[in-house]
Structures are given as C-alpha cells and as structure tokens.
Coordinates of C-alpha atoms in Angstrom, one line a residue:
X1 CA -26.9 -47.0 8.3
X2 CA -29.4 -50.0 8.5
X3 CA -28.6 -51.8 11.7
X4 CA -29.1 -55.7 11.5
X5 CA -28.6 -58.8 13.9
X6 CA -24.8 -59.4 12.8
X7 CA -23.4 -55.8 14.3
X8 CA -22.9 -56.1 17.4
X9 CA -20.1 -57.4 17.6
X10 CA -17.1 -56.8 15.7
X11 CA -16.0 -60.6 15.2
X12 CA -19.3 -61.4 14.0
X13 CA -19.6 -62.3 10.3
X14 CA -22.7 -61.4 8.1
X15 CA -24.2 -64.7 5.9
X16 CA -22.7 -62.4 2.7
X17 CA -19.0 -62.5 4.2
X18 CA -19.1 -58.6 5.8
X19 CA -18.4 -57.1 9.2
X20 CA -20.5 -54.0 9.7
X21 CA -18.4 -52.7 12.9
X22 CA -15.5 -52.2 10.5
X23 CA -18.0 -50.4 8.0
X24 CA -19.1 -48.3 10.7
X25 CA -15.7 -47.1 11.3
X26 CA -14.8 -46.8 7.4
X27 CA -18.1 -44.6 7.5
X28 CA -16.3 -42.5 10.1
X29 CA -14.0 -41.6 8.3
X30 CA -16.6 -40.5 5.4
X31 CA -18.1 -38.5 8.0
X32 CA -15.1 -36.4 8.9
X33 CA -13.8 -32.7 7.9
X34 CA -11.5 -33.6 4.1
X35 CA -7.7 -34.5 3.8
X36 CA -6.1 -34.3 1.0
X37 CA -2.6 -35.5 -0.5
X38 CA -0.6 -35.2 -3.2
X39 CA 3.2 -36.4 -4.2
X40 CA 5.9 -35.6 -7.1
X41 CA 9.0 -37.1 -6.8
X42 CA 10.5 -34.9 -4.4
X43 CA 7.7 -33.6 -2.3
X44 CA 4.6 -34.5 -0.7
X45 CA 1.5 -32.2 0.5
X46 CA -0.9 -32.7 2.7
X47 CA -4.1 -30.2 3.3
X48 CA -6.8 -30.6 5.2
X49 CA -10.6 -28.3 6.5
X50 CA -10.2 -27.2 9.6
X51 CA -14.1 -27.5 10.8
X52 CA -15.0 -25.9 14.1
X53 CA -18.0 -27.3 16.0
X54 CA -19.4 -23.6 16.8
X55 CA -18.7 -20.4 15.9
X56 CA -17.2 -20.3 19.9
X57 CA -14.8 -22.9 19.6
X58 CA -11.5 -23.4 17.7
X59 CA -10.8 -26.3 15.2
X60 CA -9.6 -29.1 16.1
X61 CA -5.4 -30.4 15.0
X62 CA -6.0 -32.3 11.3
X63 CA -2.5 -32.6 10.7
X64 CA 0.2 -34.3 13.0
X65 CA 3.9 -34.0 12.6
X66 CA 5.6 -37.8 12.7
X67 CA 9.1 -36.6 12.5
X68 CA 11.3 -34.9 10.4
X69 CA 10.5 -37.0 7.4
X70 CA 6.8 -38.2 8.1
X71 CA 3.6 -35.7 8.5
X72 CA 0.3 -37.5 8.6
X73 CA -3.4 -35.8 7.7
X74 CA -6.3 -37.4 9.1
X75 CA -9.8 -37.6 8.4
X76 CA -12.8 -38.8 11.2
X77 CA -12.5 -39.4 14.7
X78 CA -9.7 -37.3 15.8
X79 CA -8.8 -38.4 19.3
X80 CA -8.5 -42.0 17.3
X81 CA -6.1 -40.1 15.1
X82 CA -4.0 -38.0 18.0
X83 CA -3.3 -41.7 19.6
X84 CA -2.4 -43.5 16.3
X85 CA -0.2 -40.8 15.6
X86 CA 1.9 -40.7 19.0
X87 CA 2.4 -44.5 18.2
X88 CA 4.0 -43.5 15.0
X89 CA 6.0 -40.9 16.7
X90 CA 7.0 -43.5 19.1
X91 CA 8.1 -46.0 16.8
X92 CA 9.7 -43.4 14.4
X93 CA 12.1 -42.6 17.6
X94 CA 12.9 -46.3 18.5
X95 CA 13.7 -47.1 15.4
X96 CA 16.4 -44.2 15.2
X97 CA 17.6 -44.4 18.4
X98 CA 18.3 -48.6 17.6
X99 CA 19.7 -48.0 14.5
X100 CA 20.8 -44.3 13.8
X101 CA 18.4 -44.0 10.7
X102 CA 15.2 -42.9 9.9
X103 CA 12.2 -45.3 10.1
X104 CA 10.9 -46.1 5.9
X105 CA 7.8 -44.9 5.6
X106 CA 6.5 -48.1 4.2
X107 CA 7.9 -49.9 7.1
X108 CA 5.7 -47.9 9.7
X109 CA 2.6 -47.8 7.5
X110 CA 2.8 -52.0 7.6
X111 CA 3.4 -51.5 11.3
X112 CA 0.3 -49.1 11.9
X113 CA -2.0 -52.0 9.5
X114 CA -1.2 -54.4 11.7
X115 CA -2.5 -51.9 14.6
X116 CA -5.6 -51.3 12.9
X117 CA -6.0 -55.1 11.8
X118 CA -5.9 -56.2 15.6
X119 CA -8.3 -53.6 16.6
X120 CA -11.1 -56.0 13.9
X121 CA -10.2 -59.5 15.2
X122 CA -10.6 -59.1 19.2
X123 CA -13.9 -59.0 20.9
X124 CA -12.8 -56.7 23.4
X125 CA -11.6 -54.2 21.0
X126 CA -12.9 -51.6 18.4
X127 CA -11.8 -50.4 14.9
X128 CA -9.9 -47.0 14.7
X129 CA -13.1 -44.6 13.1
X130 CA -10.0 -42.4 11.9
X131 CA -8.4 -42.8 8.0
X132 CA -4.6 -41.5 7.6
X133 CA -2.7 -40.0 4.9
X134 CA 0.5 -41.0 5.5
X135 CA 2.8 -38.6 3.5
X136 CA 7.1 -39.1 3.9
X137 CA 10.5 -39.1 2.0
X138 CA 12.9 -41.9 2.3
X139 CA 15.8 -43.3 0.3
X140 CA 13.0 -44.4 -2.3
X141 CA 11.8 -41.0 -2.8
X142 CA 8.2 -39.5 -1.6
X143 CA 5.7 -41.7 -0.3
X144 CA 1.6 -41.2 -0.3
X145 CA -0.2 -44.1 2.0
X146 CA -3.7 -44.1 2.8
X147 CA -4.5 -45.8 5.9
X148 CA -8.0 -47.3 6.4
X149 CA -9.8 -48.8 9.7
X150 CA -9.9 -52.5 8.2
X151 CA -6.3 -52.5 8.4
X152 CA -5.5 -52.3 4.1
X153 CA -3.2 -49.5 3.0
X154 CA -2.9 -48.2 -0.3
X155 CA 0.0 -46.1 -2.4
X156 CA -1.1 -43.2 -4.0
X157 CA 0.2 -40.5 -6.2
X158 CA -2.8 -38.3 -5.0
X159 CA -5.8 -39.2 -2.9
X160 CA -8.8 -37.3 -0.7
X161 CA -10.8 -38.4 2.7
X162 CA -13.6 -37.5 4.5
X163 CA -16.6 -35.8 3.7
X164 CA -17.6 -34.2 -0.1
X165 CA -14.0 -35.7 -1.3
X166 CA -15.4 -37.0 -4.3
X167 CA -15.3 -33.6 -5.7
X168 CA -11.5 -33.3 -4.7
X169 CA -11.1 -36.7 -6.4
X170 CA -12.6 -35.6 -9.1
X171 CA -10.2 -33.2 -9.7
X172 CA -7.2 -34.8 -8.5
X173 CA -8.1 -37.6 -11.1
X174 CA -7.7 -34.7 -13.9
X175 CA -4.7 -33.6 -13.1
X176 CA -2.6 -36.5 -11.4
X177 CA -0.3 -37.1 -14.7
X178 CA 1.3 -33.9 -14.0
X179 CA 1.9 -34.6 -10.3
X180 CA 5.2 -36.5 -10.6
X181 CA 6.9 -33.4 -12.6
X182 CA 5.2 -30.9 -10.7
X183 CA 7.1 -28.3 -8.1
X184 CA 6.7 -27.6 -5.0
X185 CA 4.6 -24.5 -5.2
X186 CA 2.5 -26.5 -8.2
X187 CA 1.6 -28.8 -5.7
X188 CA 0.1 -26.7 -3.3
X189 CA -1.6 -24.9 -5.9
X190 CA -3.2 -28.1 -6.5
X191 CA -3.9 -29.0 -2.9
X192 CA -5.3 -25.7 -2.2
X193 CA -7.9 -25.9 -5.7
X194 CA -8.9 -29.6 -4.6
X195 CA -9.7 -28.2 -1.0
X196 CA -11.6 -25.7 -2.2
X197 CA -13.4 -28.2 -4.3
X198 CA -15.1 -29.6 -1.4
X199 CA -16.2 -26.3 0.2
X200 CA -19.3 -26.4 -2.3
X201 CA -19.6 -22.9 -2.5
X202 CA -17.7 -22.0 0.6
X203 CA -14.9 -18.9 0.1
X204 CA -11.9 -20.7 0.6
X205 CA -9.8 -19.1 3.3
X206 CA -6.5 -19.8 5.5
X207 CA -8.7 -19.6 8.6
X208 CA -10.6 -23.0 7.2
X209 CA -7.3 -25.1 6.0
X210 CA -4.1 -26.5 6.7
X211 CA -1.3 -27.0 4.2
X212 CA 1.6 -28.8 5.6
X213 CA 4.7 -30.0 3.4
X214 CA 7.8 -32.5 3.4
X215 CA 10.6 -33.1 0.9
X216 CA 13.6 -34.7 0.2
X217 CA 15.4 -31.9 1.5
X218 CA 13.1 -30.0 3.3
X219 CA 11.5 -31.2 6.6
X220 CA 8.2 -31.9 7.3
X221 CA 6.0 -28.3 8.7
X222 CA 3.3 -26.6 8.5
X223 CA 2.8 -23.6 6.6
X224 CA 1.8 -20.8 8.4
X225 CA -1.9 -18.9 8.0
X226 CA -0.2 -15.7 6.5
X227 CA 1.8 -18.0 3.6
X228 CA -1.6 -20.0 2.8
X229 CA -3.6 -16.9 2.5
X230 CA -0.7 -15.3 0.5
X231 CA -1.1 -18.1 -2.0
X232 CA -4.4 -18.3 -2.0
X233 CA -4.8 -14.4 -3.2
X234 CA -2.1 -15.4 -5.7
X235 CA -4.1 -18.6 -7.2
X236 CA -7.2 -16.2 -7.1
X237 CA -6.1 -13.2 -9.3
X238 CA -4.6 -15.7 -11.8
X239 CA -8.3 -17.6 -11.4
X240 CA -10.0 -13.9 -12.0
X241 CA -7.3 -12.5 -14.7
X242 CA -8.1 -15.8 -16.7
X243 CA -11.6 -15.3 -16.5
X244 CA -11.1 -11.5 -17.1
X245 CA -9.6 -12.7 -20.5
X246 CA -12.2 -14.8 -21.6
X247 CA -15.4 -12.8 -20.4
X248 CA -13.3 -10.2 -23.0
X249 CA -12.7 -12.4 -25.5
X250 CA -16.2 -13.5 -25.8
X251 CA -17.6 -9.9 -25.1
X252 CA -15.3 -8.7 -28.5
X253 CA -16.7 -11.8 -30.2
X254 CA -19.7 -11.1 -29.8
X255 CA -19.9 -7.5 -30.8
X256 CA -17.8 -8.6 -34.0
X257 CA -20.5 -11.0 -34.5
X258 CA -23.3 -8.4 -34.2
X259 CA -21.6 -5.9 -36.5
X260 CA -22.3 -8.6 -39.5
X261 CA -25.0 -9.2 -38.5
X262 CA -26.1 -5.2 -38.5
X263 CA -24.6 -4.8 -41.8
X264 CA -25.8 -7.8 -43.3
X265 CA -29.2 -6.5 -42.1
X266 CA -28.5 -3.3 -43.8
X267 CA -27.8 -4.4 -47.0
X268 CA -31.2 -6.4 -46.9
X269 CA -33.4 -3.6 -45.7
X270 CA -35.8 -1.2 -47.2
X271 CA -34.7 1.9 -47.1
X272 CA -37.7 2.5 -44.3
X273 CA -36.0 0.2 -42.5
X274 CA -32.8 1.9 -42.4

C-alpha cells in the first residue's frame, strides 16, 4: 500500500478522516490463508486452508477451540490470533466458574471489540493484524460473528476471510437462503465447495483444510483428516455423476440432432449424393 505522512502512528488521523495503521492490519487479514463460516439454526461450521510456508514445514493451527460451545477460525497474523484466543478461553472460564453458565457468545464477541478497539486508540499499542470468525451456540441458538482489527463485529448467516475469499463469497451469497434449513452434513458440504472455491484450480484435499463444527447438542471439534477426505470423495462422485449425466444427455442430443439433420439431408440429395 501507498505509504504517506499520516501512518506512522496509529492515533494519527488522515485530513479525509482515516487511520492507515488500522488499514494495514485490516489488510492483514486480506493477506492471510481463507476462513470460512456458515450457520443454520442448530449448527455452525467453520473451515479454513491450512497453508504451509515450505514444502518442509507443517501448517500452522487456523482453528482454535474456545470451549465447549465456542470454536473460532482465524484469518492473518496467527500468533495475533493464538493470543486473542487464549483471552477468550480465559474469559469463557471466569465467567463459568462465577456464575455456573456458559459465557453468550455475543457477550464475549463485545468483550474481544473492546480488546481490539483499545489496541487503535493508544500510542503505545498496535491493531490485532488477525480477523476472527466467531462461531457458538447459546440459549438464542447458533451464532456467526466476524471480528475485525478496528474493533466492529458483524452477525452473519455465512461469511469468508483472508485471501481469494471473494470467490467463497461469491458462492456463499448463492446459496445462503438455504442455510438456516440446512443439516449438519449440508453444511459442510457447503463449507468444503466454498473452500475449494478459493483454491483457484488447486485439488482440494484434507491435507490443505480444516472443518471443525459446534451445535446445539453437539460440542464444538474438529473433524478429523480421514472424515473430511471421506466427505470430500463423497461430494466429488456426486460432482462427477452429475456431470456424467449431463455430458450424456448432451452427447444423445446431439446425435438425435444429427440424425435429422442426415435424413433431412437425404431427402434433399441427388441420388449422386447419396
């Protein structure tokens, strides 16, 4: 990004009313390997790329267990996002050791805003580069929050971070009026297609993503490599058996559409022709 005279420090306001550190950090976050989320009214998933800096080195943790009720997907700077998330873990076990409950999610997505928000008025400080996905079930039902470095959070039925998410927005924009009716296993299916949206190309594997989910009476994990891969085979033979339909269908129109044409031909020819 263009660097000017107004970004060196964080409190520092531009003439047109912006502050370019907290930009820089929202550009983090743009930066970053893709989260994704989606909620019905029962369930919430979260997926995310696992990117690995060389073919030597394993990926680095995406997805962070909360508590039982709470997971969290981030996208950008991810030491930024180990820290945030031991403060929600923190705070999640406070507030059920004070008052036998478990923490709202809304409550501790204010609670992390006001975190982030410090971090963009104090000199001494900077913005969290890291956005979260806050996924969770409470007595409301399921929760989607998207947590950005200014300090704003958002509710979403379905939403996508980090890098080439557009494409998984895209998608997710399609489809989003099914989300509150969909099942469990629909939503996955979902979260696993808008993944492989932002591959661009890229075979989409179990090795490269992490599907974690949380429901009203199921507790927030992680699915294991063998269960992703499983449903990944199973979303790719319907993808290939649909296509296998179609190329046939067309193939059969085709010849049908040939064979008037042939005899329509024939009728009009010389009988050199023939």
């Amino acid at each position: 990004m263009f660097r000017n005279q107004y970004d060196t420090d964080v409190t520092t306001w531009s003439p047109a009313g912006r502050l370019f550190q907290v930009e820089y950090a929202m550009e983090a976050v743009k930066q970053g390997s893709a989260a994704i989320g989606l909620r019905s009214k029962t369930h919430v998933v979260l997926a995310c790329v696992n990117k690995a800096n060389s073919e030597l080195s394993s990926h680095q943790k995406k997805i962070f267990k909360v508590d039982d009720h709470i997971g969290v997907a981030i996208a950008g700077l991810t030491a930024d996002g180990r820290v945030l998330s031991r403060y929600m873990r923190t705070e999640c076990i406070n507030y059920s050791f004070n008052y036998e409950s478990p923490l709202p999610v809304g409550r501790l997505v204010v609670q992390l805003a006001d975190k982030a928000q410090v971090c963009t008025q104090r000199s001494w400080k900077r913005p969290y580069g890291v956005g979260l996905l806050v996924g969770g079930t409470d007595e409301s039902g399921a929760h989607l929050y998207y947590n950005c470095p200014s300090g704003n959070y958002f509710e979403y039925q379905a939403f996508a971070i980090g890098s080439r998410s557009q494409a998984a927005k895209t998608y997710l924009e399609r489809r989003f009026e099914n989300f509150m009716d969909s099942s469990r296993d629909d939503l996955i299916k979902d979260a696993l297609i808008a993944v492989r949206e932002t591959l661009q190309g890229e075979t989409l594997k179990s090795s490269i993503c992490t599907v974690a989910v949380v429901g009203v009476d199921e507790a927030f994990h992680i699915l294991d490599q063998e269960t992703v891969q499983q449903l990944i085979n199973a979303f790719e033979i319907g993808g290939e058996t649909e296509a296998g339909a179609a190329e046939e269908d067309t193939a059969a129109a085709e010849e049908g559409t040939a064979a008037e044409e042939g005899a329509a031909a024939d009728q009009d020819a010389a009988p050199m022709d023939i």
